[in-house]
Coordinates of C-alpha atoms in Angstrom, one line a residue:
Chain A
X1 CA 83.8 15.9 81.6
X2 CA 82.1 17.7 84.5
X3 CA 79.7 19.8 82.7
X4 CA 76.3 20.0 84.4
X5 CA 75.5 21.2 87.9
X6 CA 74.3 17.6 88.6
X7 CA 77.7 16.2 87.9
X8 CA 79.3 18.8 90.1
X9 CA 76.9 17.8 92.9
X10 CA 77.7 14.1 92.4
X11 CA 81.4 14.7 92.6
X12 CA 81.1 16.9 95.6
X13 CA 78.9 14.4 97.4
X14 CA 81.2 11.5 96.6
X15 CA 84.2 13.5 97.7
X16 CA 82.6 14.5 100.9
X17 CA 81.5 10.9 101.5
X18 CA 85.0 9.7 101.0
X19 CA 86.4 12.4 103.3
X20 CA 84.1 11.4 106.1
X21 CA 84.8 7.7 105.6
X22 CA 88.5 8.7 105.9
X23 CA 87.8 10.7 109.1
X24 CA 86.0 7.6 110.5
X25 CA 89.1 5.4 109.8
X26 CA 91.5 8.0 111.3
X27 CA 89.2 8.4 114.3
X28 CA 89.1 4.7 115.0
X29 CA 92.9 4.6 114.9
X30 CA 93.6 7.8 116.9
X31 CA 90.9 7.9 119.6
X32 CA 91.9 6.3 122.9
X33 CA 89.2 3.9 123.9
X34 CA 86.2 1.9 122.8
X35 CA 83.6 4.6 123.6
X36 CA 85.3 7.4 121.8
X37 CA 86.1 5.2 118.8
X38 CA 82.4 4.3 118.6
X39 CA 81.8 8.0 118.2
X40 CA 84.0 8.1 115.1
X41 CA 82.6 4.8 113.8
X42 CA 79.0 5.7 114.2
X43 CA 78.8 9.3 113.1
X44 CA 81.5 9.8 110.5
X45 CA 80.9 6.5 109.0
X46 CA 77.1 7.0 108.7
X47 CA 77.6 10.4 107.0
X48 CA 80.3 9.0 104.7
X49 CA 78.1 6.2 103.6
X50 CA 75.0 8.4 103.3
X51 CA 76.8 11.0 101.2
X52 CA 78.1 8.4 98.9
X53 CA 74.7 6.8 98.6
X54 CA 73.2 10.2 97.8
X55 CA 75.7 10.6 95.0
X56 CA 74.6 7.2 93.7
X57 CA 71.0 8.2 93.9
X58 CA 71.6 11.3 91.9
X59 CA 73.6 9.5 89.3
X60 CA 70.8 7.1 88.7
X61 CA 68.4 10.0 88.3
X62 CA 64.7 9.4 89.0
X63 CA 63.5 5.8 89.1
X64 CA 63.1 2.7 91.2
X65 CA 66.8 2.4 91.8
X66 CA 66.9 5.8 93.4
X67 CA 64.0 4.9 95.6
X68 CA 65.9 1.8 96.7
X69 CA 69.0 3.8 97.3
X70 CA 67.0 6.2 99.5
X71 CA 65.8 3.2 101.4
X72 CA 69.3 2.0 101.9
X73 CA 70.1 5.5 103.2
X74 CA 67.3 5.4 105.7
X75 CA 68.4 2.0 106.9
X76 CA 71.9 3.2 107.4
X77 CA 70.5 6.0 109.6
X78 CA 68.5 3.5 111.7
X79 CA 71.0 0.6 112.0
X80 CA 74.3 2.5 112.5
X81 CA 73.5 4.2 115.7
X82 CA 71.8 1.1 116.9
X83 CA 74.9 -1.0 116.3
X84 CA 77.1 1.6 118.0
X85 CA 74.7 1.6 120.9
X86 CA 74.7 -2.2 121.2
X87 CA 78.5 -2.3 121.2
X88 CA 78.9 0.5 123.8
X89 CA 76.2 -1.0 125.9
X90 CA 77.8 -4.3 125.9
X91 CA 81.1 -2.6 127.0
X92 CA 79.2 -0.8 129.7
X93 CA 77.6 -4.0 130.9
X94 CA 81.1 -5.6 131.1
X95 CA 82.2 -2.7 133.3
X96 CA 84.7 -1.1 130.9
X97 CA 85.6 2.3 132.2
X98 CA 85.5 5.2 129.8
X99 CA 88.8 6.9 129.1
X100 CA 89.1 10.4 130.6
X101 CA 91.5 13.3 130.4
X102 CA 92.9 12.1 133.7
X103 CA 94.3 9.1 131.8
X104 CA 96.1 11.4 129.5
X105 CA 97.5 13.4 132.3
X106 CA 98.6 10.2 134.0
X107 CA 100.3 9.1 130.8
X108 CA 102.0 12.4 130.3
X109 CA 103.4 12.3 133.8
X110 CA 104.6 8.8 133.2
X111 CA 106.2 9.9 130.0
X112 CA 107.9 12.8 131.6
X113 CA 109.3 10.5 134.2
X114 CA 110.7 8.1 131.6
X115 CA 112.0 11.1 129.6
X116 CA 113.8 12.4 132.7
X117 CA 115.3 9.0 133.2
X118 CA 116.2 8.7 129.5
X119 CA 117.3 12.2 128.3
X120 CA 118.2 11.6 124.7
X121 CA 114.7 10.6 123.5
X122 CA 113.4 12.8 120.7
X123 CA 110.6 15.2 121.8
X124 CA 107.8 13.8 119.7
X125 CA 105.3 13.8 122.6
X126 CA 103.2 16.7 121.4
X127 CA 101.7 14.8 118.5
X128 CA 99.8 12.4 120.7
Chain B
X1 CA 54.5 -34.2 144.6
X2 CA 53.6 -37.8 143.9
X3 CA 55.8 -40.1 142.0
X4 CA 57.6 -37.5 140.0
X5 CA 59.2 -35.9 143.0
X6 CA 62.8 -36.6 143.8
X7 CA 64.5 -36.4 147.1
X8 CA 67.5 -34.7 145.5
X9 CA 66.7 -31.4 143.8
X10 CA 69.0 -29.1 141.9
X11 CA 68.2 -25.4 142.0
X12 CA 70.1 -23.1 139.8
X13 CA 70.3 -19.7 141.6
X14 CA 71.1 -16.1 140.9
X15 CA 69.8 -12.8 142.2
X16 CA 66.0 -12.7 141.6
X17 CA 62.9 -11.3 143.2
X18 CA 61.2 -14.6 143.6
X19 CA 64.2 -16.6 144.8
X20 CA 62.9 -16.8 148.4
X21 CA 59.7 -18.5 147.3
X22 CA 61.5 -20.8 145.0
X23 CA 63.8 -22.0 147.8
X24 CA 60.7 -22.7 150.0
X25 CA 59.1 -24.6 147.2
X26 CA 62.2 -26.7 146.4
X27 CA 62.8 -27.6 150.0
X28 CA 59.2 -28.6 150.6
X29 CA 59.1 -30.6 147.3
X30 CA 62.2 -32.5 148.2
X31 CA 60.8 -33.1 151.7
X32 CA 57.5 -34.4 150.3
X33 CA 59.3 -36.7 148.0
X34 CA 61.5 -38.0 150.8
X35 CA 58.4 -38.6 152.9
X36 CA 56.6 -40.5 150.2
X37 CA 59.6 -42.6 149.6
X38 CA 60.1 -43.6 153.2
X39 CA 56.4 -44.6 153.4
X40 CA 56.4 -46.3 150.1
X41 CA 59.7 -47.9 150.7
X42 CA 57.8 -49.6 153.4
X43 CA 59.0 -52.1 155.8
X44 CA 62.7 -52.1 154.9
X45 CA 63.2 -48.5 155.6
X46 CA 64.2 -47.7 159.2
X47 CA 62.5 -44.3 159.1
X48 CA 62.6 -40.9 157.6
X49 CA 66.0 -40.1 159.1
X50 CA 67.9 -42.2 156.5
X51 CA 66.0 -41.1 153.5
X52 CA 66.4 -37.4 154.0
X53 CA 66.0 -34.8 151.3
X54 CA 68.9 -33.0 149.7
X55 CA 68.7 -29.6 147.9
X56 CA 71.6 -28.5 145.8
X57 CA 71.8 -24.7 145.2
X58 CA 74.1 -24.1 142.3
X59 CA 75.3 -20.7 141.3
X60 CA 76.6 -20.7 137.7
X61 CA 79.3 -18.0 137.7
X62 CA 78.6 -16.6 134.3
X63 CA 81.7 -14.5 134.0
X64 CA 85.3 -15.1 133.3
X65 CA 87.8 -13.7 135.7
X66 CA 91.5 -13.3 135.7
X67 CA 91.8 -13.7 139.4
X68 CA 88.8 -15.3 141.1
X69 CA 90.0 -14.3 144.5
X70 CA 89.8 -10.6 143.7
X71 CA 86.5 -10.5 141.9
X72 CA 83.8 -9.0 144.1
X73 CA 81.2 -10.9 142.1
X74 CA 82.4 -14.1 143.7
X75 CA 82.0 -12.7 147.1
X76 CA 78.4 -11.6 146.2
X77 CA 77.7 -15.1 144.9
X78 CA 79.0 -16.7 148.0
X79 CA 76.9 -14.4 150.2
X80 CA 73.9 -15.4 148.2
X81 CA 74.6 -19.0 148.7
X82 CA 75.1 -18.5 152.5
X83 CA 71.8 -16.7 152.6
X84 CA 70.1 -19.6 150.8
X85 CA 71.3 -22.1 153.4
X86 CA 69.7 -20.1 156.1
X87 CA 66.5 -19.7 154.1
X88 CA 66.4 -23.5 153.4
X89 CA 66.7 -24.3 157.1
X90 CA 63.9 -21.8 157.9
X91 CA 61.6 -23.2 155.2
X92 CA 62.1 -26.9 156.0
X93 CA 59.1 -28.5 157.6
X94 CA 60.5 -29.4 161.1
X95 CA 58.3 -32.5 161.3
X96 CA 59.3 -33.8 157.9
X97 CA 62.3 -35.6 156.8
X98 CA 65.6 -33.8 157.4
X99 CA 67.0 -31.6 154.6
X100 CA 70.6 -31.4 153.6
X101 CA 71.6 -28.3 151.8
X102 CA 74.5 -28.3 149.4
X103 CA 75.7 -25.1 147.7
X104 CA 78.1 -24.8 144.8
X105 CA 79.6 -22.2 142.6
X106 CA 80.1 -23.8 139.2
X107 CA 81.4 -22.8 135.8
X108 CA 84.1 -20.4 137.1
X109 CA 86.7 -21.6 134.8
X110 CA 84.4 -21.1 131.8
X111 CA 82.9 -18.1 130.2
X112 CA 79.2 -18.8 130.2
X113 CA 77.3 -17.0 127.5
X114 CA 74.4 -18.9 125.9
X115 CA 71.6 -20.9 127.5
X116 CA 73.5 -24.0 126.3
X117 CA 76.6 -23.0 128.3
X118 CA 74.6 -22.6 131.5
X119 CA 72.7 -25.8 130.9
X120 CA 76.0 -27.6 130.3
X121 CA 77.5 -26.7 133.6
X122 CA 74.3 -27.5 135.4
X123 CA 74.0 -30.8 133.7
X124 CA 77.6 -31.6 134.5
X125 CA 76.9 -30.9 138.2
X126 CA 73.7 -33.0 138.1
X127 CA 75.5 -35.9 136.4
X128 CA 78.3 -35.9 139.0
X129 CA 75.9 -36.2 141.8
X130 CA 73.3 -38.3 140.1
X131 CA 70.6 -35.7 140.2
X132 CA 67.5 -35.8 137.9
X133 CA 65.2 -33.0 139.0
X134 CA 65.8 -29.4 138.5
X135 CA 63.6 -26.7 140.0
X136 CA 64.0 -23.3 138.4
X137 CA 63.0 -20.0 139.6
X138 CA 60.6 -18.3 137.2
X139 CA 62.4 -15.0 137.5
X140 CA 65.9 -16.6 137.1
X141 CA 68.0 -14.7 134.6
X142 CA 71.5 -16.0 134.4
X143 CA 72.3 -13.8 131.4
X144 CA 71.6 -10.4 132.9
X145 CA 68.9 -8.6 130.8
X146 CA 68.6 -11.2 128.1
X147 CA 65.6 -13.5 128.6
X148 CA 67.0 -17.0 128.7
X149 CA 64.8 -19.0 131.0
X150 CA 62.9 -20.8 128.4
X151 CA 65.8 -21.8 126.2
X152 CA 67.7 -22.8 129.4
X153 CA 64.8 -25.1 130.4
X154 CA 64.8 -26.6 127.0
X155 CA 68.5 -27.3 127.1
X156 CA 68.2 -28.9 130.5
X157 CA 65.4 -31.2 129.2
X158 CA 67.6 -32.0 126.3
X159 CA 70.2 -33.1 128.8
X160 CA 67.8 -35.6 130.2
X161 CA 66.8 -33.7 133.3
X162 CA 63.3 -33.2 134.6
X163 CA 62.7 -29.5 134.8
X164 CA 60.1 -27.9 137.0
X165 CA 59.3 -24.3 137.4
X166 CA 58.6 -23.3 140.9
X167 CA 55.0 -22.0 141.3
X168 CA 55.8 -18.8 143.2
X169 CA 53.1 -16.9 144.8
X170 CA 53.8 -13.6 143.3
X171 CA 53.0 -13.7 139.6
X172 CA 56.0 -13.5 137.4
X173 CA 56.3 -10.0 136.0
X174 CA 58.3 -11.1 133.1
X175 CA 56.7 -9.4 130.1
X176 CA 55.5 -11.7 127.5
X177 CA 57.3 -11.6 124.2
X178 CA 54.1 -11.9 122.3
X179 CA 51.8 -9.0 123.1
X180 CA 48.1 -9.0 122.8
X181 CA 47.3 -8.6 119.2
X182 CA 44.4 -7.3 117.2
X183 CA 43.3 -7.2 113.6
X184 CA 44.2 -3.6 113.0
X185 CA 47.8 -4.4 113.9
X186 CA 47.8 -7.3 111.4
X187 CA 46.3 -5.2 108.7
X188 CA 48.7 -2.3 109.2
X189 CA 51.7 -4.6 109.1
X190 CA 50.3 -6.4 106.1
X191 CA 49.7 -3.2 104.2
X192 CA 53.1 -1.7 105.0
X193 CA 54.9 -5.0 104.0
X194 CA 52.9 -5.2 100.8
X195 CA 53.6 -1.6 99.8
X196 CA 57.3 -2.1 100.6
X197 CA 57.4 -5.3 98.5
X198 CA 55.7 -3.6 95.5
X199 CA 58.0 -0.7 95.9
X200 CA 61.1 -2.8 95.7
X201 CA 59.6 -4.5 92.7
X202 CA 59.3 -1.1 91.0
X203 CA 55.5 -1.0 91.1
X204 CA 55.3 -3.4 88.2
X205 CA 51.7 -4.3 89.0
X206 CA 51.6 -7.6 87.2
X207 CA 49.7 -10.6 88.5
X208 CA 52.9 -12.3 89.6
X209 CA 54.1 -9.4 91.6
X210 CA 50.8 -8.9 93.3
X211 CA 50.5 -12.6 94.2
X212 CA 54.0 -13.1 95.5
X213 CA 53.7 -9.7 97.3
X214 CA 50.5 -10.8 99.0
X215 CA 52.1 -14.1 100.1
X216 CA 55.2 -12.4 101.4
X217 CA 53.3 -9.7 103.2
X218 CA 50.9 -12.2 104.6
X219 CA 53.8 -14.3 106.0
X220 CA 55.5 -11.3 107.5
X221 CA 52.4 -10.0 109.1
X222 CA 51.5 -13.5 110.4
X223 CA 54.9 -14.1 111.9
X224 CA 55.5 -10.6 113.3
X225 CA 52.1 -9.0 114.0
X226 CA 52.3 -9.7 117.7
X227 CA 55.9 -8.7 118.0
X228 CA 56.5 -5.5 116.0
X229 CA 53.5 -3.5 117.2
X230 CA 52.9 -3.3 120.9
X231 CA 49.9 -1.0 120.9
X232 CA 46.8 -0.5 118.9
X233 CA 47.7 1.6 116.0
X234 CA 45.8 4.9 115.7
X235 CA 45.9 5.3 112.0
X236 CA 44.3 8.7 112.1
X237 CA 47.3 10.1 114.1
X238 CA 49.9 8.8 111.7
X239 CA 49.6 11.5 108.9
X240 CA 50.2 14.3 111.5
X241 CA 53.1 12.4 113.0
X242 CA 54.5 11.8 109.6
X243 CA 54.3 15.5 108.7
X244 CA 56.1 16.4 111.9
X245 CA 58.6 13.7 111.2
X246 CA 59.2 15.3 107.8
X247 CA 60.0 18.5 109.7
X248 CA 62.2 16.7 112.1
X249 CA 64.3 14.9 109.4
X250 CA 66.0 18.0 107.9
X251 CA 66.6 19.3 111.3
X252 CA 68.3 16.0 112.3
X253 CA 70.2 16.0 109.0
X254 CA 71.5 19.4 109.8
X255 CA 72.5 18.3 113.3
X256 CA 74.2 15.3 111.9
X257 CA 76.2 17.4 109.5
X258 CA 77.3 19.7 112.3
X259 CA 78.2 16.6 114.4
X260 CA 80.4 15.3 111.7
X261 CA 82.2 18.5 111.1
X262 CA 82.9 18.8 114.9
X263 CA 84.0 15.2 115.1
X264 CA 86.2 15.6 112.0
X265 CA 87.8 18.7 113.5
X266 CA 88.5 16.8 116.8
X267 CA 89.8 13.7 115.1
X268 CA 92.1 15.5 112.7
X269 CA 93.3 18.1 115.2
X270 CA 97.0 17.3 116.1
X271 CA 96.3 17.6 119.8
X272 CA 93.1 15.5 119.8
X273 CA 91.2 17.9 122.0
X274 CA 88.7 15.5 123.6
X275 CA 87.3 15.4 127.1
X276 CA 85.1 12.4 127.2
X277 CA 82.8 11.5 130.1
X278 CA 79.8 9.4 130.8
X279 CA 76.7 11.4 131.7
X280 CA 73.2 10.5 132.8
X281 CA 70.0 12.3 132.3
X282 CA 66.3 11.7 132.6
X283 CA 64.6 12.3 129.3
X284 CA 61.1 13.7 129.2
X285 CA 59.9 11.2 126.6
X286 CA 57.7 8.2 127.1
X287 CA 57.1 5.0 125.2
X288 CA 59.3 2.7 123.2
X289 CA 59.3 4.4 119.9
X290 CA 60.0 8.0 121.1
X291 CA 62.7 6.7 123.4
X292 CA 64.3 4.8 120.5
X293 CA 64.1 7.7 118.2
X294 CA 65.7 10.0 120.8
X295 CA 68.4 7.4 121.6
X296 CA 69.3 7.0 117.9
X297 CA 69.2 10.8 117.3
X298 CA 71.5 11.4 120.2
X299 CA 73.9 8.8 118.8
X300 CA 73.9 10.5 115.5
X301 CA 74.4 14.1 116.7
X302 CA 77.4 16.1 118.0
X303 CA 79.8 14.1 120.1
X304 CA 77.1 12.1 122.0
X305 CA 76.5 8.4 122.1
X306 CA 73.8 6.5 123.8
X307 CA 75.3 3.8 126.0
X308 CA 72.4 2.6 128.0
X309 CA 68.7 3.3 128.3
X310 CA 66.5 2.1 131.0
X311 CA 63.0 3.4 131.1
X312 CA 63.7 7.2 130.9
X313 CA 67.3 7.2 132.1
X314 CA 69.8 7.8 129.4
X315 CA 73.5 7.1 129.9
X316 CA 75.3 9.2 127.3
X317 CA 78.9 9.1 126.5
X318 CA 80.0 12.6 125.4
X319 CA 83.2 13.3 123.5
X320 CA 83.7 17.0 124.2
X321 CA 82.5 19.6 126.8
X322 CA 80.5 21.5 124.2
X323 CA 78.6 18.4 123.2
X324 CA 77.6 18.0 126.9
X325 CA 76.3 21.5 126.9
X326 CA 74.2 20.9 123.8
X327 CA 72.8 17.7 125.2
X328 CA 71.6 19.3 128.4
X329 CA 70.1 22.2 126.5
X330 CA 67.8 19.5 125.2
X331 CA 67.1 20.7 121.7
X332 CA 66.9 17.2 120.3
X333 CA 64.7 16.0 123.1
X334 CA 62.4 18.8 122.5
X335 CA 62.3 18.0 118.8
X336 CA 61.5 14.4 119.4
X337 CA 58.7 15.4 121.8
X338 CA 57.4 17.7 119.0
X339 CA 57.3 14.8 116.6
X340 CA 55.4 12.4 118.9
X341 CA 53.3 14.6 121.1
X342 CA 52.8 17.8 119.2
X343 CA 53.8 21.4 119.7
X344 CA 52.6 21.7 123.3
X345 CA 55.0 19.1 124.5
X346 CA 57.9 20.9 123.0
X347 CA 57.5 23.6 125.6
X348 CA 58.6 21.3 128.5
X349 CA 61.8 22.8 129.9
X350 CA 65.2 21.4 129.0
X351 CA 66.9 18.7 131.1
X352 CA 69.1 21.4 132.7
X353 CA 66.2 23.5 133.7
X354 CA 64.3 20.5 135.1
X355 CA 67.3 19.4 137.0
X356 CA 67.2 16.0 135.4
X357 CA 70.8 16.2 134.1
X358 CA 72.8 14.5 136.8
X359 CA 76.5 14.6 136.9
X360 CA 77.9 11.5 135.2
X361 CA 79.2 8.4 136.8
X362 CA 82.5 9.5 135.8
X363 CA 83.2 13.2 135.9
X364 CA 86.2 13.9 133.7
X365 CA 88.0 17.1 134.5
X366 CA 87.7 20.2 132.3
X367 CA 90.1 20.5 129.5
X368 CA 92.9 22.9 130.4

């Protein structure tokens, strides 16, 4: 099936695109607040989409379709950061405070307090 | 003011540089109208005392608040309204008809967003008190940065009110949406649109494609030529700039790849080793396009995200300590300068060396 270097490249690009798309999804779920989530959504998502589109472009070979795909790719590069900027700017305008490591310390302290109070909880805190 | 004037005037207010002048104008206008009315009312009227003027200053509270008592914005709004009462008294012609000043904070139970929302609460207020004339401040911007004066005026007129813009002495510095245009801008836009259209059509240079392309490009250029290009294009500079851009693109791609690997590492690491903070720095780039390019590049590269840009001040949200270091080392900024201004400009020192990298609004502690 995978015979030519081109095919290998396509598979690699598509796999990398999927990987970064997955990273974006995981990042949006795991990161603590709007600003940090926007990092994951803007960067990983852009690269994921761009790598997938590059795979598409190579699959089609040379031709108008490829040119169009490249245009799509360029537009992704222009619009994704703009959208992330618009969202975070709106959040900033609304006075939403960015999450800092202080918040984590605060939460860990709170957690220890509850753990002291409630001894038989399982110690799964590290994975946060 | 003639017959159009009204003794009762509604003035929507907010923080603005020309508010003082608008207050003066509104008060005088109402007084003039009251004076005319008392003379014209003729014999029946007992004098100016009974037909005094009333000016209503209305502050639309465009935010929604959980507890209005705790929100400092309400205090600020009330302070402004108090100040307006004092101004209005000062500005009233002591020989003219007496002026009554009413102030109100409206819309606090609603979340005002669009010009229609603002117009609705103002129109409600006007209807309750039987007001017909609205005097607006030319610099009035209820929606923060978004220009909304014209649509607001339109909506108010739709609601059946007479809208008048106060002729303030200082010329309004509101930048016009439509810039000054010239033919080279039109031709450039037309050419680019045409080329793009033909490209999407696969360069099938049939008569049909050429004709529809010309129509489409003509429409685009006609509608947008005064919006999309704000300065006279210097076509001779473009090839050089494009060549530099071609050098910049791979560099940016490389940076983006690095950014994603570092983000992927951080996101997938079990401990989630992040140390986010909001930083501010003054970028040494000038003009809309370079600033936009830099802002977008910053968003695309390692752990940095442009939150707000005003003039040259960038507010950047940084995800990790190392991304902050990279940002202040200024490699990207330098590259953008190289693209737009040439190699000499790239030699300007980095933000850290210039001392333009201020500590952020929010200085998160170092990761331990």
